[in-house]
Coordinates of C-alpha atoms in Angstrom, one line a residue:
X126 CA 0.1 -0.1 0.0
X127 CA 1.2 3.5 -0.6
X128 CA 1.4 5.8 2.2
X129 CA 1.2 4.8 5.9
X130 CA 2.0 0.9 5.2
X131 CA -0.4 -1.5 8.0
X132 CA 1.5 -4.6 9.5
X133 CA 4.5 -4.5 6.7
X134 CA 6.0 -8.1 8.2
X135 CA 2.6 -9.8 8.3
X136 CA 2.8 -10.4 11.9
X137 CA -1.3 -8.6 12.5
X138 CA -2.0 -11.1 9.7
X139 CA -0.5 -13.9 11.6
X140 CA -1.5 -13.1 14.8
X141 CA -5.6 -12.8 13.0
X142 CA -5.0 -16.5 11.3
X143 CA -4.0 -17.5 14.7
X144 CA -7.0 -16.1 17.0
X145 CA -9.3 -17.8 14.4
X146 CA -7.5 -20.9 14.7
X147 CA -7.9 -21.1 18.1
X148 CA -11.4 -20.2 19.1
X149 CA -12.7 -20.4 16.0
X150 CA -14.5 -17.4 13.5
X151 CA -17.1 -16.0 16.6
X152 CA -13.7 -14.8 18.1
X153 CA -13.7 -11.7 15.2
X154 CA -17.1 -10.8 16.9
X155 CA -16.0 -10.5 20.3
X156 CA -13.8 -7.6 20.8
X157 CA -13.0 -8.6 24.9
X158 CA -11.3 -11.9 23.7
X159 CA -10.0 -10.8 20.5
X160 CA -8.5 -7.6 22.7
X161 CA -6.8 -9.8 24.9
X162 CA -5.6 -12.1 22.3
X163 CA -3.9 -9.6 20.4
X164 CA -2.4 -7.6 23.2
X165 CA -0.5 -10.4 23.7
X166 CA 0.3 -11.5 19.8
X167 CA 1.2 -7.6 18.9
X168 CA 2.6 -5.8 21.8
X169 CA 4.5 -3.7 19.9
X170 CA 1.9 -2.8 17.3
X171 CA -1.1 -0.7 18.8
X172 CA -2.1 0.9 15.5
X173 CA -2.7 -2.6 14.0
X174 CA -4.3 -3.8 17.2
X175 CA -6.6 -1.0 17.9
X176 CA -8.0 -1.2 14.4
X177 CA -8.6 -5.1 15.0
X178 CA -10.5 -4.6 18.0
X179 CA -12.1 -1.4 16.6
X180 CA -13.5 -3.9 13.6
X181 CA -14.7 -6.3 16.2
X182 CA -16.6 -4.0 18.0
X183 CA -18.2 -3.0 14.5
X184 CA -19.2 -6.0 13.8
X185 CA -17.0 -5.9 10.6
X186 CA -17.2 -10.1 10.1
X187 CA -21.1 -10.5 10.2
X188 CA -21.3 -7.4 8.1
X189 CA -18.6 -8.9 4.9
X190 CA -20.2 -12.7 5.7
X191 CA -23.7 -10.7 5.0
X192 CA -22.6 -9.2 1.7
X193 CA -21.0 -12.2 0.5
X194 CA -23.1 -15.1 1.7
X195 CA -26.4 -13.3 2.0
X196 CA -26.5 -10.9 -0.8
X197 CA -24.2 -12.9 -3.1
X198 CA -21.6 -9.7 -3.6
X199 CA -18.1 -10.3 -4.9
X200 CA -15.8 -10.2 -1.7
X201 CA -13.7 -6.8 -2.9
X202 CA -17.4 -5.3 -3.3
X203 CA -18.3 -6.5 0.1
X204 CA -14.6 -5.3 1.5
X205 CA -15.8 -1.5 -0.1
X206 CA -19.1 -1.4 1.7
X207 CA -17.5 -2.3 5.1
X208 CA -14.6 0.1 4.7
X209 CA -16.9 2.8 3.4
X210 CA -19.4 1.8 6.9
X211 CA -16.1 2.0 8.8
X212 CA -15.0 5.1 7.8
X213 CA -18.4 6.6 8.2
X214 CA -19.1 5.3 11.3
X215 CA -16.0 5.0 13.0
X216 CA -14.2 8.1 11.8
X217 CA -11.1 5.8 10.6
X218 CA -8.9 6.8 7.7
X219 CA -9.8 5.1 4.3
X220 CA -6.9 3.4 4.0
X221 CA -7.1 2.0 7.7
X222 CA -10.7 0.6 6.9
X223 CA -9.5 -1.4 3.8
X224 CA -7.2 -2.8 5.7
X225 CA -9.1 -4.0 8.7
X226 CA -11.7 -5.0 6.4
X227 CA -9.8 -7.0 4.1
X228 CA -8.1 -8.5 7.2
X229 CA -11.1 -9.6 8.6
X230 CA -12.2 -11.2 5.1
X231 CA -9.6 -13.1 4.4
X232 CA -9.5 -14.6 8.4
X233 CA -13.1 -15.6 7.0
X234 CA -11.8 -17.5 4.6
X235 CA -12.6 -15.6 1.5
X236 CA -10.3 -15.1 -1.5
X237 CA -9.1 -11.6 -1.6
X238 CA -7.5 -10.3 -4.6
X239 CA -4.2 -8.0 -3.6
X240 CA -5.2 -4.3 -3.8
X241 CA -3.3 -1.2 -3.6
X242 CA -4.4 1.9 -1.8
X243 CA -5.2 4.9 -4.1
X244 CA -2.3 7.5 -4.7
X245 CA -3.1 11.2 -4.5
X246 CA -1.4 13.3 -7.0
X247 CA -1.1 16.7 -5.9
X248 CA -1.5 19.0 -9.0
X249 CA 1.3 22.0 -8.9
X250 CA 0.2 24.8 -11.3
X251 CA 3.9 26.8 -12.3
X252 CA 3.6 30.1 -13.3
X253 CA 3.4 31.3 -16.6
X254 CA 6.5 33.2 -18.0
X255 CA 4.4 36.2 -18.4
X256 CA 2.6 36.3 -14.8
X257 CA 4.0 39.0 -12.1
X258 CA 2.9 39.6 -8.4
X259 CA 1.5 43.0 -8.1
X260 CA 1.0 44.6 -4.6
X261 CA -2.6 44.7 -2.8
X262 CA -4.7 46.3 -5.0
X263 CA -6.6 49.8 -2.6
X264 CA -9.0 52.3 -4.4
X265 CA -7.9 55.0 -6.6
X266 CA -7.0 58.4 -5.2
X267 CA -7.8 61.6 -6.8
X268 CA -4.0 63.1 -8.5
X269 CA -3.2 66.3 -6.8
X270 CA -4.0 69.7 -8.7
X271 CA -1.4 70.9 -11.3
X272 CA 0.6 68.2 -10.3
X273 CA 2.3 66.4 -13.2
X274 CA 1.4 62.7 -13.0
X275 CA 3.6 59.6 -12.5
X276 CA 5.3 57.5 -15.4
X277 CA 2.2 55.6 -17.4
X278 CA 1.7 51.8 -16.3
X279 CA 0.7 49.3 -18.5
X280 CA -3.0 48.0 -17.8
X281 CA -3.5 44.9 -16.3
X282 CA -3.9 42.2 -18.6
X283 CA -6.3 39.2 -18.1
X284 CA -5.5 37.1 -21.2
X285 CA -6.0 33.4 -20.6
X286 CA -2.3 31.9 -20.7
X287 CA -1.6 28.4 -21.7
X288 CA -0.6 26.0 -18.6
X289 CA 2.0 23.2 -19.1
X290 CA -1.4 20.7 -17.9
X291 CA -3.5 21.2 -20.7
X292 CA -6.0 23.6 -19.1
X293 CA -6.8 27.3 -19.6
X294 CA -5.1 29.3 -16.6
X295 CA -6.7 32.7 -15.9
X296 CA -3.5 36.0 -15.3
X297 CA -5.7 37.5 -12.4
X298 CA -3.0 40.5 -11.6
X299 CA -4.7 43.5 -9.9
X300 CA -4.5 46.3 -11.3
X301 CA -1.8 49.2 -10.0
X302 CA -2.4 50.4 -6.9
X303 CA -3.1 54.2 -8.0
X304 CA -4.7 55.0 -11.4
X305 CA -2.4 57.2 -13.5
X306 CA -3.9 60.6 -14.5
X307 CA -4.3 61.9 -18.0
X308 CA -1.9 64.3 -18.6
X309 CA -2.7 68.1 -18.5
X310 CA -2.9 70.0 -21.6
X311 CA -0.2 71.7 -23.6
X312 CA 0.8 74.9 -21.3
X313 CA 4.2 77.0 -21.6
X314 CA 6.8 75.6 -20.1
X315 CA 7.9 79.1 -18.2
X316 CA 8.9 78.2 -14.8
X317 CA 5.8 79.2 -12.1
X318 CA 7.2 80.8 -8.8
X319 CA 6.0 78.8 -5.9
X320 CA 3.9 81.6 -4.4
X321 CA 1.7 81.9 -7.7
X322 CA 0.5 77.9 -6.9
X323 CA -1.9 77.8 -3.9
X324 CA -0.7 74.7 -2.1
X325 CA -2.7 71.4 -1.8
X326 CA -3.9 69.3 0.7
X327 CA -2.7 65.7 0.8
X328 CA -5.1 63.5 -0.5
X329 CA -7.6 61.6 2.0
X330 CA -6.6 58.0 1.4
X331 CA -8.1 55.4 4.0
X332 CA -5.2 53.2 3.4
X333 CA -1.9 54.3 4.1
X334 CA -0.3 55.4 0.6
X335 CA 2.4 53.0 -0.8
X336 CA 6.2 53.5 -1.9
X337 CA 7.0 55.0 -5.1
X338 CA 8.3 51.5 -6.2
X339 CA 5.9 48.6 -6.1
X340 CA 8.7 45.9 -5.8
X341 CA 9.3 47.4 -1.9
X342 CA 5.9 48.1 -0.4
X343 CA 6.9 48.0 3.2
X344 CA 9.8 50.1 2.9
X345 CA 11.2 51.7 6.4
X346 CA 11.4 55.4 6.3
X347 CA 15.1 56.7 6.1
X348 CA 17.0 58.2 9.1
X349 CA 16.8 62.0 7.1
X350 CA 13.4 61.8 7.0
X351 CA 12.5 61.2 10.4
X352 CA 12.2 64.6 12.4
X353 CA 12.7 65.9 15.8
X354 CA 10.0 66.8 17.7
X355 CA 11.5 68.5 20.5
X356 CA 14.0 70.0 17.8
X357 CA 10.7 71.6 16.1
X358 CA 9.4 72.9 19.1
X359 CA 12.6 74.6 20.6
X360 CA 13.5 76.8 17.4
X361 CA 10.9 77.7 14.5
X362 CA 11.9 77.8 11.2
X363 CA 12.2 81.0 9.2
X364 CA 9.6 82.2 7.4
X365 CA 9.4 81.1 3.7
X366 CA 7.0 80.3 0.7
X367 CA 5.3 77.3 0.4
X368 CA 6.9 74.7 -1.6
X369 CA 4.9 72.6 -4.7
X370 CA 5.8 68.7 -5.1
X371 CA 6.6 67.4 -8.4
X372 CA 4.6 64.7 -7.8
X373 CA 2.8 63.0 -5.2
X374 CA 5.7 60.8 -4.0
X375 CA 8.6 63.6 -3.7
X376 CA 9.1 65.9 -0.6
X377 CA 9.9 69.5 -1.1
X378 CA 12.4 71.4 -0.3
X379 CA 12.2 75.4 0.5
X380 CA 13.4 77.7 -2.6
X381 CA 16.4 79.9 -2.5
X382 CA 16.1 83.5 -2.3
X383 CA 14.3 85.1 -5.3
X384 CA 15.9 87.6 -7.3
X385 CA 14.0 90.7 -8.4
X386 CA 12.2 91.2 -11.6
X387 CA 13.4 87.3 -12.0
X388 CA 11.1 84.1 -12.2
X389 CA 12.4 81.6 -9.9
X390 CA 12.8 77.9 -11.1
X391 CA 10.6 74.8 -9.4
X392 CA 12.3 73.9 -6.6
X393 CA 14.4 70.7 -6.7
X394 CA 12.6 68.2 -5.0
X395 CA 14.7 66.8 -1.7
X396 CA 14.6 64.3 1.3
X397 CA 16.6 66.1 3.7
X398 CA 15.8 66.6 7.4
X399 CA 13.6 69.9 7.5
X400 CA 11.4 68.5 5.0
X401 CA 7.6 68.2 5.9
X402 CA 5.4 65.2 5.2
X403 CA 3.2 67.4 3.5
X404 CA 3.2 71.1 2.1
X405 CA 1.9 73.8 4.3
X406 CA -1.5 75.7 4.3
X407 CA -1.5 79.0 5.1
X408 CA -0.7 82.0 2.7
X409 CA 0.8 84.1 5.9
X410 CA 3.8 82.1 6.5
X411 CA 4.7 78.9 7.7
X412 CA 2.3 77.1 10.9
X413 CA 4.8 76.4 13.9
X414 CA 4.3 72.3 14.2
X415 CA 2.3 71.7 17.5
X416 CA 3.1 67.6 17.5
X417 CA 6.4 68.2 19.8
X418 CA 3.8 70.6 21.9
X419 CA 1.3 68.5 22.3
X420 CA 3.5 65.4 23.2
X421 CA 5.6 67.6 25.7
X422 CA 2.2 68.8 27.5
X423 CA 0.9 65.3 27.4
X424 CA 4.2 64.3 29.4
X425 CA 4.0 67.0 32.1
X426 CA 0.5 66.2 32.4
X427 CA 1.5 62.8 33.3
X428 CA 4.5 64.0 35.4
X429 CA 1.7 65.9 37.8
X430 CA -0.6 63.4 38.1
X431 CA 2.0 60.8 39.2
X432 CA 3.6 62.9 42.0
X433 CA -0.1 63.9 43.0
X434 CA -0.9 59.8 43.2
X435 CA 3.0 59.4 44.8
X436 CA 2.1 61.8 47.7
X437 CA -1.3 60.3 49.0
X438 CA 0.2 56.7 48.6
X439 CA 3.2 57.3 49.9
X440 CA 5.4 56.0 47.3
X441 CA 8.4 57.1 45.7
X442 CA 9.5 60.0 45.6
X443 CA 7.2 60.5 49.0
X444 CA 7.8 57.5 50.8
X445 CA 8.5 57.0 54.3
X446 CA 12.1 56.6 55.6
X447 CA 12.4 52.7 57.1
X448 CA 14.4 53.2 60.3
X449 CA 17.5 51.0 60.7
X450 CA 18.2 48.7 63.8
X451 CA 21.1 49.9 65.4
X452 CA 24.3 48.4 64.9
X453 CA 24.6 46.1 68.5
X454 CA 26.1 43.4 69.3
X455 CA 24.6 40.1 67.2
X456 CA 24.0 37.2 69.6
X457 CA 24.7 34.0 67.5
X458 CA 22.8 30.8 68.1
X459 CA 24.4 27.7 66.8
X460 CA 22.0 24.5 66.2
X461 CA 24.9 22.4 65.3
X462 CA 25.9 19.7 68.1
X463 CA 29.1 19.7 69.3
X464 CA 31.5 16.9 67.8
X465 CA 32.5 14.4 70.2
X466 CA 35.7 12.6 69.4
X467 CA 35.0 9.3 68.6
X468 CA 36.6 6.4 69.8
X469 CA 36.1 4.1 67.2
X470 CA 39.1 3.1 65.3
X471 CA 39.1 3.9 61.4
X472 CA 37.7 1.4 59.5
X473 CA 40.4 -0.1 57.0
X474 CA 38.9 -0.4 53.3
X475 CA 38.9 -4.3 52.4
X476 CA 41.3 -5.5 49.6
X477 CA 38.7 -8.3 48.7
X478 CA 38.1 -7.8 45.4
X479 CA 34.0 -7.1 44.9
X480 CA 31.7 -10.4 44.2
X481 CA 30.5 -10.0 40.1
X482 CA 27.4 -11.6 39.4
X483 CA 26.9 -13.9 37.0
X484 CA 26.0 -13.1 33.8
X485 CA 25.5 -16.7 32.5
X486 CA 21.8 -17.3 31.5
X487 CA 20.4 -20.8 32.1
X488 CA 20.1 -23.0 29.2
X489 CA 16.7 -23.1 27.4
X490 CA 13.6 -21.4 27.8
X491 CA 12.7 -20.3 31.8
X492 CA 9.4 -19.5 33.6
X493 CA 8.7 -16.0 34.2
X494 CA 8.4 -14.3 38.1
X495 CA 5.6 -15.4 39.6
X496 CA 4.5 -17.8 37.1
X497 CA 3.4 -21.5 38.8
X498 CA 4.9 -24.4 37.8
X499 CA 3.5 -27.1 35.8
X500 CA 3.4 -30.0 38.3
X501 CA 1.1 -27.9 40.7
X502 CA -1.3 -27.3 37.7
X503 CA -1.9 -31.1 37.3
X504 CA -5.3 -32.8 38.5
X505 CA -5.6 -33.4 41.8
X506 CA -5.6 -36.8 41.7
X507 CA -2.4 -37.3 40.5
X508 CA -0.2 -37.4 44.2
X509 CA 3.1 -37.8 42.8
X510 CA 4.6 -36.0 39.9
X511 CA 7.6 -37.5 40.4
X512 CA 6.8 -41.6 39.9
X513 CA 3.3 -40.7 37.8
X514 CA 4.5 -38.3 35.1
X515 CA 7.4 -38.7 32.8
X516 CA 8.8 -36.3 30.7
X517 CA 7.6 -36.2 27.1
X518 CA 9.7 -35.3 24.2
X519 CA 7.6 -37.0 20.9
X520 CA 5.0 -34.5 20.6
X521 CA 3.5 -33.9 17.3
X522 CA 3.1 -30.5 17.0
X523 CA 5.0 -27.4 17.8
X524 CA 5.5 -25.5 21.1
X525 CA 7.5 -22.6 20.5
X526 CA 9.0 -21.9 23.9
X527 CA 8.8 -25.1 25.9
X528 CA 9.9 -25.5 29.4
X529 CA 7.7 -28.7 30.0
X530 CA 6.0 -31.4 29.0
X531 CA 4.8 -34.2 30.7
X532 CA 3.4 -37.4 30.3
X533 CA 0.9 -38.6 33.4
X534 CA -1.2 -41.5 34.2
X535 CA -3.9 -41.1 37.0
X536 CA -4.7 -43.8 39.3
X537 CA -8.3 -43.6 39.0
X538 CA -8.2 -43.5 35.4
X539 CA -6.9 -46.7 34.3
X540 CA -6.3 -46.8 30.8
X541 CA -6.2 -43.1 30.1
X542 CA -4.0 -40.4 29.7
X543 CA -3.2 -37.0 31.0
X544 CA -0.7 -34.7 29.5
X545 CA 0.3 -30.9 30.1
X546 CA 2.6 -28.7 28.1
X547 CA 4.0 -25.0 29.8
X548 CA 5.7 -22.5 27.6
X549 CA 7.9 -19.1 28.4
X550 CA 5.4 -16.4 27.7
X551 CA 2.3 -15.4 26.4
X552 CA 3.3 -14.8 22.9
X553 CA 4.7 -18.2 22.7
X554 CA 1.5 -19.8 24.1
X555 CA -0.9 -18.3 21.9
X556 CA 1.1 -19.8 19.3
X557 CA 1.7 -23.1 21.2
X558 CA -2.2 -23.3 21.5
X559 CA -3.2 -22.2 18.2
X560 CA -0.7 -24.9 16.7
X561 CA -2.3 -27.9 18.8
X562 CA -5.8 -27.2 17.5
X563 CA -4.6 -27.0 13.9
X564 CA -3.3 -30.5 14.6
X565 CA -6.1 -32.0 16.1
X566 CA -8.3 -30.6 13.8
X567 CA -10.8 -28.8 16.3
X568 CA -12.8 -26.8 13.8
X569 CA -16.0 -24.9 14.7
X570 CA -18.6 -26.0 17.1
X571 CA -22.6 -25.3 16.9
X572 CA -22.2 -26.0 21.0
X573 CA -20.9 -24.3 23.7
X574 CA -21.1 -26.5 26.7
X575 CA -19.8 -29.9 27.3
X576 CA -20.0 -32.7 27.2
X577 CA -21.1 -32.3 23.5
X578 CA -24.5 -32.9 22.5
X579 CA -25.9 -36.1 21.4
X580 CA -25.1 -36.8 17.7
X581 CA -22.2 -34.3 17.6
X582 CA -18.7 -35.1 18.2
X583 CA -17.3 -31.5 19.7
X584 CA -17.7 -28.5 21.5
X585 CA -16.6 -25.2 23.0
X586 CA -14.4 -23.4 23.2
X587 CA -16.3 -21.8 26.5
X588 CA -14.7 -20.0 29.4
X589 CA -15.0 -21.7 32.7
X590 CA -13.1 -20.4 36.4
X591 CA -13.0 -21.6 39.7
X592 CA -12.0 -20.1 42.9
X593 CA -8.1 -20.0 42.4
X594 CA -8.6 -18.9 38.3
X595 CA -11.5 -16.2 38.2
X596 CA -13.0 -15.8 34.4
X597 CA -10.5 -14.5 32.3
X598 CA -10.3 -14.3 28.4
X599 CA -8.6 -16.8 26.8
X600 CA -9.1 -19.6 30.2
X601 CA -11.5 -21.8 27.7
X602 CA -12.5 -25.7 27.5
X603 CA -12.7 -27.4 24.3
X604 CA -14.1 -31.2 24.4
X605 CA -14.2 -33.8 21.3
X606 CA -14.4 -37.4 20.0
X607 CA -10.9 -38.4 19.6
X608 CA -9.9 -40.9 16.3
X609 CA -10.6 -44.2 18.0
X610 CA -13.2 -42.7 19.5
X611 CA -12.0 -41.8 23.4
X612 CA -13.8 -38.5 25.1
X613 CA -11.0 -35.8 25.2
X614 CA -11.2 -32.7 27.2
X615 CA -8.5 -29.9 26.7
X616 CA -8.6 -26.6 29.0
X617 CA -6.0 -24.0 29.8
X618 CA -4.4 -21.4 32.3
X619 CA -3.3 -18.6 30.3
X620 CA -1.9 -16.6 33.1
X621 CA 0.5 -19.5 33.5
X622 CA 1.1 -20.0 29.9
X623 CA -0.1 -23.8 30.4
X624 CA -3.0 -26.4 28.8
X625 CA -3.8 -29.9 29.8
X626 CA -5.3 -32.5 27.5
X627 CA -6.8 -35.7 29.3
X628 CA -7.9 -38.6 26.9
X629 CA -10.6 -40.9 29.1
X630 CA -10.3 -44.8 28.7
X631 CA -12.1 -45.8 25.6
X632 CA -14.9 -47.5 27.9
X633 CA -15.9 -44.4 29.8
X634 CA -18.6 -41.9 28.7
X635 CA -18.3 -38.1 28.4
X636 CA -20.4 -37.8 31.4
X637 CA -17.7 -39.5 33.5
X638 CA -15.3 -37.7 31.8
X639 CA -16.8 -34.6 32.6
X640 CA -18.0 -35.6 36.3
X641 CA -14.1 -36.7 36.6
X642 CA -12.6 -33.0 35.4
X643 CA -15.1 -31.3 37.6
X644 CA -14.0 -32.9 40.7
X645 CA -10.3 -33.9 39.9
X646 CA -9.3 -30.7 37.5
X647 CA -12.0 -27.7 37.5

């Protein structure tokens, strides 16, 4: 599968097959038993484990069986319908729903063709060579009177451009920030004195005016254009005629002294430190800047208010002086106990080398801590396991992690056999139990009570419990008829990684075997 893969090594698939072979297909609809099994079999795969349990809670196995066997749909269609139901009702990822539905279909024995998850291709639209990035658009502002317009810009183009993907794309470049004004009518090029031209007020633009260059929309003002309000408040500039800017973006500089009888040329723009942001409006001399006066007055009011509050609250600079304690002799009281010289002779370090614990491990598998040994789990009619039991070596199925296998004969069951098998951990126990059921050909049972009903050869698995072993998932009993007609009872101790097999004498009935198991085993 593309993207995030599920069950890359097939461990979840193997665990689900193990659960079905051990407990039958009904375990796919029991989230409690299946949850305990996959917790033991898949300790390092929480994602796959939770998906398998969620599918059991959602009834995926029953839904697949209904689609395939009840509605006669093909397996792939049934998987798609179930996966869609999981995605909508359980809010699972589509890929996860497909994977877990496929695993359940395979566990039910349906033939599933391998599928590949859909791959989402994100199409990247590369810009055409004619596209450019334009600045944010704002409403046009009327040009200043008698001010020459800025250089005309080309109108924005909305010509469709062909993209590499074979589809038509629209050039949506926004219009320029300011609409160029038409050029004024032709007039004599004689320069006009600044005093003859009325000053223009700045345009009332709801947005801040953009800089002259479209490529630098957020350019910071230069150091020379920043005015000091304190310096302006200290010394007022001399009276001078109001200058006129050449365009909406240049700052005017004061013109030189006028020569009598000679027209003054157009003032040269300058970005010096004394240029105001807009031309002055009055005709009777320049206005004195009020920003510095307002700022100074505000600061003075704040200082006065603080002094009034400080005087009332007795804070700095009106806080009362804290009297310092007089410097007198200090009495130091020691709480450290007096050191009494010890008369114990000093301890001489031992030269004996430390004992290094052995790192050698015992040969073969061993029981985990707290697990009961096999001999105490045998039926109670076996009084002495050392004389009534022997080690079994010719086991016809595989028991991974086998710690001990015993073949015993009970005194009250002449002609019968008792077998016990114990492995080292829960994971090996689940595999050994599944291997035994596969070897014994223990299939699906229509009855969940032992002994099996009349006319049936097997029953179970069913959960069992007693005072020493409370009910829990995986602690089950199975019963069936052997190949030669003997009755067989098999039960598990999952907490002890053990299962016991009892094959009764051929002369015994299932009722006799069940009564013996109830008294001596359970």
